[in-house]
mmCIF file of N, CA, C and O in Angstrom:
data_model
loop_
_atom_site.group_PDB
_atom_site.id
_atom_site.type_symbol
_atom_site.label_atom_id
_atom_site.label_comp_id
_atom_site.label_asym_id
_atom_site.label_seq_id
_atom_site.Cartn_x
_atom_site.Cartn_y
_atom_site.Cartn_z
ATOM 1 N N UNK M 22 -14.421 -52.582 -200.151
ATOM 2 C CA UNK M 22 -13.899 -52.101 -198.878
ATOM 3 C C UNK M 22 -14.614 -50.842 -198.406
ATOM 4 O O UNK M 22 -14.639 -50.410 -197.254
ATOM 5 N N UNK M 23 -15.087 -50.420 -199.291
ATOM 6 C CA UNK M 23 -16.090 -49.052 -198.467
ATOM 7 C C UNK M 23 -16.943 -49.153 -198.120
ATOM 8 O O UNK M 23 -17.278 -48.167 -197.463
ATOM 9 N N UNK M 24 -18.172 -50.452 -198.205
ATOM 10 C CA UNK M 24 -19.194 -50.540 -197.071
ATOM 11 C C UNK M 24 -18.806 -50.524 -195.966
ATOM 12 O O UNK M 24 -19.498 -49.876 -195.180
ATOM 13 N N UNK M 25 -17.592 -51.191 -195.436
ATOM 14 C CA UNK M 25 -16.949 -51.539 -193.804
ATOM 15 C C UNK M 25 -17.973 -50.522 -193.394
ATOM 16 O O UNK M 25 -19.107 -50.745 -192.970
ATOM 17 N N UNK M 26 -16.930 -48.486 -193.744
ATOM 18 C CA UNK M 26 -17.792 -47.477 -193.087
ATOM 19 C C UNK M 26 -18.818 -46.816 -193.557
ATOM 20 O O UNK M 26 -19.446 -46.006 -192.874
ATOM 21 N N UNK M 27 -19.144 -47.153 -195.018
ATOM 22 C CA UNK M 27 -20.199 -46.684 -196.270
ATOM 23 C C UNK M 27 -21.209 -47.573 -196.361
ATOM 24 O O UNK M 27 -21.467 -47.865 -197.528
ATOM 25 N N UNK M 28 -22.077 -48.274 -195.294
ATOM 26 C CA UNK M 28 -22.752 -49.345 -195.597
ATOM 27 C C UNK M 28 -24.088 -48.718 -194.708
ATOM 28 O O UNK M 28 -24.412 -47.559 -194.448
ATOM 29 N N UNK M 29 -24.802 -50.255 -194.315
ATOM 30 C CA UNK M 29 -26.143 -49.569 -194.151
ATOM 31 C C UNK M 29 -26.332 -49.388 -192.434
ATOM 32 O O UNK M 29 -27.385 -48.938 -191.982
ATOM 33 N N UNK M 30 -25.347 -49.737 -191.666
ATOM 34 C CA UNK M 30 -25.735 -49.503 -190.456
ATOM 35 C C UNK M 30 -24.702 -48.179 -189.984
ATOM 36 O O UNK M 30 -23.472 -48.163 -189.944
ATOM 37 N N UNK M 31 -25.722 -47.048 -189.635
ATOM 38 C CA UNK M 31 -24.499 -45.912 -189.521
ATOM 39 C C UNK M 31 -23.406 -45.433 -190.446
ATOM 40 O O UNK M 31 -22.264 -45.088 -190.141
ATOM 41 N N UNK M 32 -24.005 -45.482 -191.695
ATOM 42 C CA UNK M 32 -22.593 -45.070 -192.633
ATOM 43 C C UNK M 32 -22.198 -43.759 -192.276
ATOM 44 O O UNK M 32 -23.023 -43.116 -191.628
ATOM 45 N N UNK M 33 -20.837 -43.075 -192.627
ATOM 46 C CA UNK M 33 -20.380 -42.856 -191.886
ATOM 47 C C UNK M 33 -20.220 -41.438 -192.806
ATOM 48 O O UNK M 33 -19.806 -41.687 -193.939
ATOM 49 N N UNK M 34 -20.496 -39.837 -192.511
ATOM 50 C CA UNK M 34 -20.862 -38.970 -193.252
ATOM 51 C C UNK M 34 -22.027 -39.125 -193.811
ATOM 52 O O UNK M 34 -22.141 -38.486 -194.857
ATOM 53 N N UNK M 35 -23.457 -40.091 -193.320
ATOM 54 C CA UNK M 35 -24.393 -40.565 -193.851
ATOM 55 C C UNK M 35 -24.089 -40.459 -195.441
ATOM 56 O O UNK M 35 -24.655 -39.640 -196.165
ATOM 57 N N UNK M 36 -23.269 -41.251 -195.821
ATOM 58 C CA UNK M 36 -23.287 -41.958 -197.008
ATOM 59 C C UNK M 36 -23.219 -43.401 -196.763
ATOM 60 O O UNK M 36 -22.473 -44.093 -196.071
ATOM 61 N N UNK M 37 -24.428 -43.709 -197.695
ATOM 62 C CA UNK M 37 -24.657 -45.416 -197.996
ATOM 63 C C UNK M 37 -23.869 -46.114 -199.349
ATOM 64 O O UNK M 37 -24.276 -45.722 -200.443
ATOM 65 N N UNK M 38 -23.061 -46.854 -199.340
ATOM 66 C CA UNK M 38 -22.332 -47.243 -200.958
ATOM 67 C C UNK M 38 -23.225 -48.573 -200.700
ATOM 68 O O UNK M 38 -22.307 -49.378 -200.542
ATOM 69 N N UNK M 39 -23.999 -49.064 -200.606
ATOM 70 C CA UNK M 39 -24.796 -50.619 -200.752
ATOM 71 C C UNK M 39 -25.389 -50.537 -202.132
ATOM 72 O O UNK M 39 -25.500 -51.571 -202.790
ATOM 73 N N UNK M 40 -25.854 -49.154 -202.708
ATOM 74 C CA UNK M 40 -26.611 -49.225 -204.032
ATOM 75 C C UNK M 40 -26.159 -47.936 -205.025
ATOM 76 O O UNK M 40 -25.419 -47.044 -204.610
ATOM 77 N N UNK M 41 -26.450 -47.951 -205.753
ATOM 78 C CA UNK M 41 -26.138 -47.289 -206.931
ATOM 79 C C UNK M 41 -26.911 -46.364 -206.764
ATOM 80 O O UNK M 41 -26.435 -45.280 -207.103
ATOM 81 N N UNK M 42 -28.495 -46.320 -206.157
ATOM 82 C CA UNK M 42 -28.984 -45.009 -205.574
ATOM 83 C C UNK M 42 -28.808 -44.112 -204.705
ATOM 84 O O UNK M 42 -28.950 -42.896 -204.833
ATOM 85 N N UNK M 43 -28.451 -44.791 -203.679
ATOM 86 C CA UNK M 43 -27.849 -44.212 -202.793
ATOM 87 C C UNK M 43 -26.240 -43.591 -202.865
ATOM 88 O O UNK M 43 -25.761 -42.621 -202.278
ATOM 89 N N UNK M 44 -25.748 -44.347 -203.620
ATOM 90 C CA UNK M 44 -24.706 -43.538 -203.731
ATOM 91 C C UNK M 44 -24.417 -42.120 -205.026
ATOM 92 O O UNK M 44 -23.433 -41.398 -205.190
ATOM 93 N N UNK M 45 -25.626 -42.172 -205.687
ATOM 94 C CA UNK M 45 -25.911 -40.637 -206.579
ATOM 95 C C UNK M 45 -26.436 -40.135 -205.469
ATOM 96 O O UNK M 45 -25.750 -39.204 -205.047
ATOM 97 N N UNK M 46 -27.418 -40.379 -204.788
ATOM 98 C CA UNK M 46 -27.678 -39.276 -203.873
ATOM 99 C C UNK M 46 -27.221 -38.941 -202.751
ATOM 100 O O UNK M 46 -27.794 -38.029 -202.154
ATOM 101 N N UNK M 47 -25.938 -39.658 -202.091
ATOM 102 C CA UNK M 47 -25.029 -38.893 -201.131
ATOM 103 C C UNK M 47 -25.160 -39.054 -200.025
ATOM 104 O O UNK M 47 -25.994 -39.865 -199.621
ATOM 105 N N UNK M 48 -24.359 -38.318 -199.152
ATOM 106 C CA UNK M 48 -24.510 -38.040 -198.181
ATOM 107 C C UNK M 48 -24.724 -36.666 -197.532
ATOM 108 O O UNK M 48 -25.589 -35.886 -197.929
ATOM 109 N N UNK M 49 -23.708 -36.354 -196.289
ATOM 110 C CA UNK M 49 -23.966 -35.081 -196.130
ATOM 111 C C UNK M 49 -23.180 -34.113 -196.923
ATOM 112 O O UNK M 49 -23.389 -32.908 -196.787
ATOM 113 N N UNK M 50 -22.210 -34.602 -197.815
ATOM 114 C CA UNK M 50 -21.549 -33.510 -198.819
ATOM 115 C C UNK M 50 -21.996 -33.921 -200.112
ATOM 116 O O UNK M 50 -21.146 -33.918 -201.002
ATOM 117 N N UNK M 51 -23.346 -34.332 -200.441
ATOM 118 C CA UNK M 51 -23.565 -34.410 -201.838
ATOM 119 C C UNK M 51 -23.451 -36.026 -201.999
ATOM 120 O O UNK M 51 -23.172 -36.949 -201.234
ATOM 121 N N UNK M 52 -23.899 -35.884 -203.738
ATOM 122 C CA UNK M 52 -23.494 -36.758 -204.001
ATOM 123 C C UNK M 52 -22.343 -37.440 -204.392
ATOM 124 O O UNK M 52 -21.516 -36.730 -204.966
ATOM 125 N N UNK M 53 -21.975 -38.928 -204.206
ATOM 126 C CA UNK M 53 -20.848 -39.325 -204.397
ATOM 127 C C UNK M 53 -20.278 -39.838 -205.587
ATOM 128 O O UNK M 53 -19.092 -39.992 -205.882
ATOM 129 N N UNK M 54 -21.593 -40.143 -206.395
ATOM 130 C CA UNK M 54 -21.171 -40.954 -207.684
ATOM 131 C C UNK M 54 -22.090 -39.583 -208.926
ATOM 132 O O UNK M 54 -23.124 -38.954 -208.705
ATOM 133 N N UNK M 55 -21.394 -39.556 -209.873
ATOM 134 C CA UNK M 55 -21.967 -39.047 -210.939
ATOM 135 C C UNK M 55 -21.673 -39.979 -212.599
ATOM 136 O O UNK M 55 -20.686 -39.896 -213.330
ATOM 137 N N UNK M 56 -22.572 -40.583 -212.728
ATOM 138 C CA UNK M 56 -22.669 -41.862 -213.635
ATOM 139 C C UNK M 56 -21.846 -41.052 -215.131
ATOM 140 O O UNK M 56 -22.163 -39.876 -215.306
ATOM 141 N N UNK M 57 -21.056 -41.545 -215.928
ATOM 142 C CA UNK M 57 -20.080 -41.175 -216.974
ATOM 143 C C UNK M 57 -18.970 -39.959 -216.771
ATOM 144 O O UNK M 57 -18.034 -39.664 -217.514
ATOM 145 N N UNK M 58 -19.368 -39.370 -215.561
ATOM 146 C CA UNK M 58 -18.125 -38.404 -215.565
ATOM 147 C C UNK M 58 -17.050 -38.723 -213.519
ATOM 148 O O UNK M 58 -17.081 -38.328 -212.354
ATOM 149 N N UNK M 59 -16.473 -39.464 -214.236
ATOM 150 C CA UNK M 59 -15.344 -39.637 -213.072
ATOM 151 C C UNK M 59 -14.934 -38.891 -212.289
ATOM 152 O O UNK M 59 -15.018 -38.814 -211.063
ATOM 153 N N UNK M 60 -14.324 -38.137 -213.281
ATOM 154 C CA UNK M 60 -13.711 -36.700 -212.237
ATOM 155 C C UNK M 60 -14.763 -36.168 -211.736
ATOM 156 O O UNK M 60 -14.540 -35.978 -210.540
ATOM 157 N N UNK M 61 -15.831 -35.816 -212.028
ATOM 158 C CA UNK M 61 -16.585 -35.130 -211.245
ATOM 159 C C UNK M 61 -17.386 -35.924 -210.154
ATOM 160 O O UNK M 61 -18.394 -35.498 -209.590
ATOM 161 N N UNK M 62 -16.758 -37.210 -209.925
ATOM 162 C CA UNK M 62 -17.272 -38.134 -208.880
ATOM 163 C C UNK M 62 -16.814 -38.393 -207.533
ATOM 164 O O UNK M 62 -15.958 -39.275 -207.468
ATOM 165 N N UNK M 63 -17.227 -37.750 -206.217
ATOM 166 C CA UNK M 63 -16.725 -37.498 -205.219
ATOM 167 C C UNK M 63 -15.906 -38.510 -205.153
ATOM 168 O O UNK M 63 -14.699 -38.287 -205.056
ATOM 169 N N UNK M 64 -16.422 -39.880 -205.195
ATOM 170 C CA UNK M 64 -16.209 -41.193 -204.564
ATOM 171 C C UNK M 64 -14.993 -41.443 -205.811
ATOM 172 O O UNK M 64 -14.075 -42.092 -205.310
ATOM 173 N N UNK M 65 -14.677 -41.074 -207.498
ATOM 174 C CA UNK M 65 -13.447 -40.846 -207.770
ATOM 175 C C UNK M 65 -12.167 -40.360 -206.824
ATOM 176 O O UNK M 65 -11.254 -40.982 -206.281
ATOM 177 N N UNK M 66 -12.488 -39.127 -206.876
ATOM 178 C CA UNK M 66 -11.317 -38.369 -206.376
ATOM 179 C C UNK M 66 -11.106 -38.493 -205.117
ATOM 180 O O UNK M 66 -10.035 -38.060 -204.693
ATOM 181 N N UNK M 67 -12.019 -39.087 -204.214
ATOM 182 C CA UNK M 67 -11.257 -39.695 -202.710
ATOM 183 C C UNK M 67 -10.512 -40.716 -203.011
ATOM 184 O O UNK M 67 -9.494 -40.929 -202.354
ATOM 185 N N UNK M 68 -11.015 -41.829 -204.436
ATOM 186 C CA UNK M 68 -9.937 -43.237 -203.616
ATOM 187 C C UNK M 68 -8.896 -42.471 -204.894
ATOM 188 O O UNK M 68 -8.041 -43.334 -205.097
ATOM 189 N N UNK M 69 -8.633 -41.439 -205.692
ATOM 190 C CA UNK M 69 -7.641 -41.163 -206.712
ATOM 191 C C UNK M 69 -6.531 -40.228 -205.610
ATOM 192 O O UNK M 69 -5.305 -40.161 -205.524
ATOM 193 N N UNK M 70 -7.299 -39.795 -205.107
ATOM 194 C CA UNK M 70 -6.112 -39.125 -204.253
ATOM 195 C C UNK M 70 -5.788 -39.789 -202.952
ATOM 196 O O UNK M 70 -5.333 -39.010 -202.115
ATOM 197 N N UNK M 71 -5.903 -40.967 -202.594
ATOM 198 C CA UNK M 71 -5.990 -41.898 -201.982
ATOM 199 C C UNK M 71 -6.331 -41.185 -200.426
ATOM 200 O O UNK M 71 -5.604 -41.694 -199.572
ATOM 201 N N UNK M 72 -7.154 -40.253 -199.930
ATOM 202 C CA UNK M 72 -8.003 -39.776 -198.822
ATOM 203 C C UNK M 72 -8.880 -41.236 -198.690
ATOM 204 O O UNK M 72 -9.331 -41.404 -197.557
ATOM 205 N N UNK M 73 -9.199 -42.346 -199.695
ATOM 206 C CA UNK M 73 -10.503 -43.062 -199.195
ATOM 207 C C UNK M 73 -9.487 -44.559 -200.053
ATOM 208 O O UNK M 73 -8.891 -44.571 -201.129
ATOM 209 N N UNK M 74 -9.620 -45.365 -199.279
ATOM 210 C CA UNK M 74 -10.335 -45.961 -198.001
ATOM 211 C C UNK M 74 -9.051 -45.430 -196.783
ATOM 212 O O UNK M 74 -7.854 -45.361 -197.062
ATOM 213 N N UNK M 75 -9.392 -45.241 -196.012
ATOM 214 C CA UNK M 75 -9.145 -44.530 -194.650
ATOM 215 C C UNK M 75 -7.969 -45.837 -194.269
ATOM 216 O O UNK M 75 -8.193 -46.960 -193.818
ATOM 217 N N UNK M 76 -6.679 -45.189 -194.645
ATOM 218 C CA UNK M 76 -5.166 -46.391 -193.890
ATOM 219 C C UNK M 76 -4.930 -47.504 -194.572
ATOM 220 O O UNK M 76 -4.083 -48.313 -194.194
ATOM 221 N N UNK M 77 -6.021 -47.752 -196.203
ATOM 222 C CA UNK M 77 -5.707 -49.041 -196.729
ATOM 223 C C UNK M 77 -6.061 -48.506 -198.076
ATOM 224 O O UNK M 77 -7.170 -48.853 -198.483
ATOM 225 N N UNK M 78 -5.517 -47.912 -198.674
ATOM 226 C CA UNK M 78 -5.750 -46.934 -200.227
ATOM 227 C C UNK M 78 -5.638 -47.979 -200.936
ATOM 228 O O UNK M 78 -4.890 -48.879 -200.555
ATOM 229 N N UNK M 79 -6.576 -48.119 -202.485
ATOM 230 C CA UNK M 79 -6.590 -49.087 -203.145
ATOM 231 C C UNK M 79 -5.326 -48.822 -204.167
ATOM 232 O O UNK M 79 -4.549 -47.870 -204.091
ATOM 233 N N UNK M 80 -5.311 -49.472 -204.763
ATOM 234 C CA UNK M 80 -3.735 -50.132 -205.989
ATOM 235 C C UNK M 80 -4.516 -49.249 -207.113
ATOM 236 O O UNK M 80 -5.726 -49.091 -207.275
ATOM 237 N N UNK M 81 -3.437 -48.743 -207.813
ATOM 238 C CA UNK M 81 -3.096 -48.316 -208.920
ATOM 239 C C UNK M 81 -4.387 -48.785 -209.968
ATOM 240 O O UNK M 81 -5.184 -47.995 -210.474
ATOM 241 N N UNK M 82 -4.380 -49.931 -210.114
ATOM 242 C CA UNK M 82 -5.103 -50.626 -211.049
ATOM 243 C C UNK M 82 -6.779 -50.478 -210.915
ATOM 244 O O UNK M 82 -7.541 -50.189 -211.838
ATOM 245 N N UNK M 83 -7.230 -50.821 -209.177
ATOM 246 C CA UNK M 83 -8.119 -50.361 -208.723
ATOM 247 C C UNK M 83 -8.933 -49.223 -208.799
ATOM 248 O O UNK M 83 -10.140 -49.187 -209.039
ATOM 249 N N UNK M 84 -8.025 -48.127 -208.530
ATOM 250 C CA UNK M 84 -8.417 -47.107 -208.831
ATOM 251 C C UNK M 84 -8.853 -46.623 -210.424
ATOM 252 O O UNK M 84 -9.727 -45.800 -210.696
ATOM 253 N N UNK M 85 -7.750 -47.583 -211.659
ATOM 254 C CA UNK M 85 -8.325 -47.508 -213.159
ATOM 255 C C UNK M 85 -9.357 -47.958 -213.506
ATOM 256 O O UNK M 85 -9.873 -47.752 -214.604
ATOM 257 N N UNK M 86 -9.896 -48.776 -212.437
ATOM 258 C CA UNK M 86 -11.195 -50.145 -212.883
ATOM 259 C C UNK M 86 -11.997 -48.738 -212.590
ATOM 260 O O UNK M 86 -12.496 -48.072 -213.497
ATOM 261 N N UNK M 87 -12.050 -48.407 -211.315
ATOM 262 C CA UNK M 87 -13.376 -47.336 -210.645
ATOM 263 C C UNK M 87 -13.634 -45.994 -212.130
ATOM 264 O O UNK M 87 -14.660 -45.554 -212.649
ATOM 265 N N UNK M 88 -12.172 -45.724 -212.375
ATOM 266 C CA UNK M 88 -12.157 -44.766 -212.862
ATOM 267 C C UNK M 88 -13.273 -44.669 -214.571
ATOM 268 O O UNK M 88 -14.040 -43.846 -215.071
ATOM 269 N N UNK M 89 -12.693 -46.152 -214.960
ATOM 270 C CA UNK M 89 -13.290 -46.508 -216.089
ATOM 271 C C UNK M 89 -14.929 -46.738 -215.869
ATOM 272 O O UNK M 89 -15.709 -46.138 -216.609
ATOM 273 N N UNK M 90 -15.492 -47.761 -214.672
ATOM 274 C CA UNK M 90 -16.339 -47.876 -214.241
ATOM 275 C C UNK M 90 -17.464 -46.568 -214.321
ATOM 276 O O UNK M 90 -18.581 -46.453 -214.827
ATOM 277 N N UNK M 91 -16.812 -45.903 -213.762
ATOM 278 C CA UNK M 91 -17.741 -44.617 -213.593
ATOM 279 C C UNK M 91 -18.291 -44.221 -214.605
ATOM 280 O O UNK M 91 -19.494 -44.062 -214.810
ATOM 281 N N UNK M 92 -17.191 -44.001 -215.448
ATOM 282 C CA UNK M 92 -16.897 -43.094 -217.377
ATOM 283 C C UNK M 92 -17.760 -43.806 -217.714
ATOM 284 O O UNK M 92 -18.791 -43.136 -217.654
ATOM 285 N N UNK M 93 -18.101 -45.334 -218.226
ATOM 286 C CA UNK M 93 -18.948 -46.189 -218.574
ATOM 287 C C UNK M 93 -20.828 -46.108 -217.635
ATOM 288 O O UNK M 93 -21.745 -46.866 -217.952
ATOM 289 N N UNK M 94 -20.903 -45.382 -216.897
ATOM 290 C CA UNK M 94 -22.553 -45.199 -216.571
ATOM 291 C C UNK M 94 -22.127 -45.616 -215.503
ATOM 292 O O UNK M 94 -23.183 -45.394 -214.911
ATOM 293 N N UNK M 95 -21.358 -46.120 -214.569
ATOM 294 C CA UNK M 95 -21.377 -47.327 -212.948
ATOM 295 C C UNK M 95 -22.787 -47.743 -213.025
ATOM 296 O O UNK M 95 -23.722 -47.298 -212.360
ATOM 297 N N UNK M 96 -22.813 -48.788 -214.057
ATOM 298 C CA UNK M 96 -23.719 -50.009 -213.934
ATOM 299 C C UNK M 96 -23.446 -50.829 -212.591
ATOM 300 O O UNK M 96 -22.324 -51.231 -212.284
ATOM 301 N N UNK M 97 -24.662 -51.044 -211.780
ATOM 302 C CA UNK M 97 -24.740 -52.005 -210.386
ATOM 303 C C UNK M 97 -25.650 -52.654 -211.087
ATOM 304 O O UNK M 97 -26.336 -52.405 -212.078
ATOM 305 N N UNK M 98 -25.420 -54.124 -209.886
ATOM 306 C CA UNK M 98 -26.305 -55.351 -211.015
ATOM 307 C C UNK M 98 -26.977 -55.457 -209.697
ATOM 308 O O UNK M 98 -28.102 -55.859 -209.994
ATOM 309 N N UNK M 99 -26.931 -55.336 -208.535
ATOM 310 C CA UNK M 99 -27.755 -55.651 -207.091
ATOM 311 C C UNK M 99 -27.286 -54.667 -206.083
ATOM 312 O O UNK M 99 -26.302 -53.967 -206.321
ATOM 313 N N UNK M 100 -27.909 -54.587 -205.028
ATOM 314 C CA UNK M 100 -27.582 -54.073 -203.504
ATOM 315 C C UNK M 100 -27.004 -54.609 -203.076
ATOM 316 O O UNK M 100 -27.348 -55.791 -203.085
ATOM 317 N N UNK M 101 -25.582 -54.265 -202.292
ATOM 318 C CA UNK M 101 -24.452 -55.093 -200.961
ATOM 319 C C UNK M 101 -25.252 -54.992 -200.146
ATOM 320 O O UNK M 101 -26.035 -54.064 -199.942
ATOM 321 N N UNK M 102 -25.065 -56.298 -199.416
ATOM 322 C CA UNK M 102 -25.494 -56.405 -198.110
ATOM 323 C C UNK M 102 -24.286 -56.606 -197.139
ATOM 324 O O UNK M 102 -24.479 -56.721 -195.929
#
């Protein structure tokens, strides 16, 4: 759900979430992802404090997958299109 405004046409705070590069290197407040440490991952603590996704906050569980995800390296296997 965060390409909708995190994608590649006009993302939105010029942050791109389509790749795993782009999303270590950010937007205009930095970067969003920091690979094994969660908490210190922008793109954590927006959907943990549910600020992100914007009127449709993800579930409980969701937020444990990301959380774990992160802690574990956030391995991406391709680019969203």
């Amino acid at each position: 759900r965060c390409v909708v405004c995190h994608g590649h046409q006009s993302p939105m705070g010029s942050l791109d979430l389509t790749s795993r590069e782009a999303a270590i290197r950010g937007g205009r407040s930095g970067t969003a992802l920091r690979p094994g440490d969660a908490e210190g991952s922008p793109l954590y603590t927006f959907v943990e404090s549910r600020e992100m996704p914007q009127g449709d906050p993800l579930s409980e569980e969701e937020i444990e997958l990301i959380r774990k995800w992160i802690g574990l390296g956030a391995e991406w296997e391709e680019e969203i299109r």
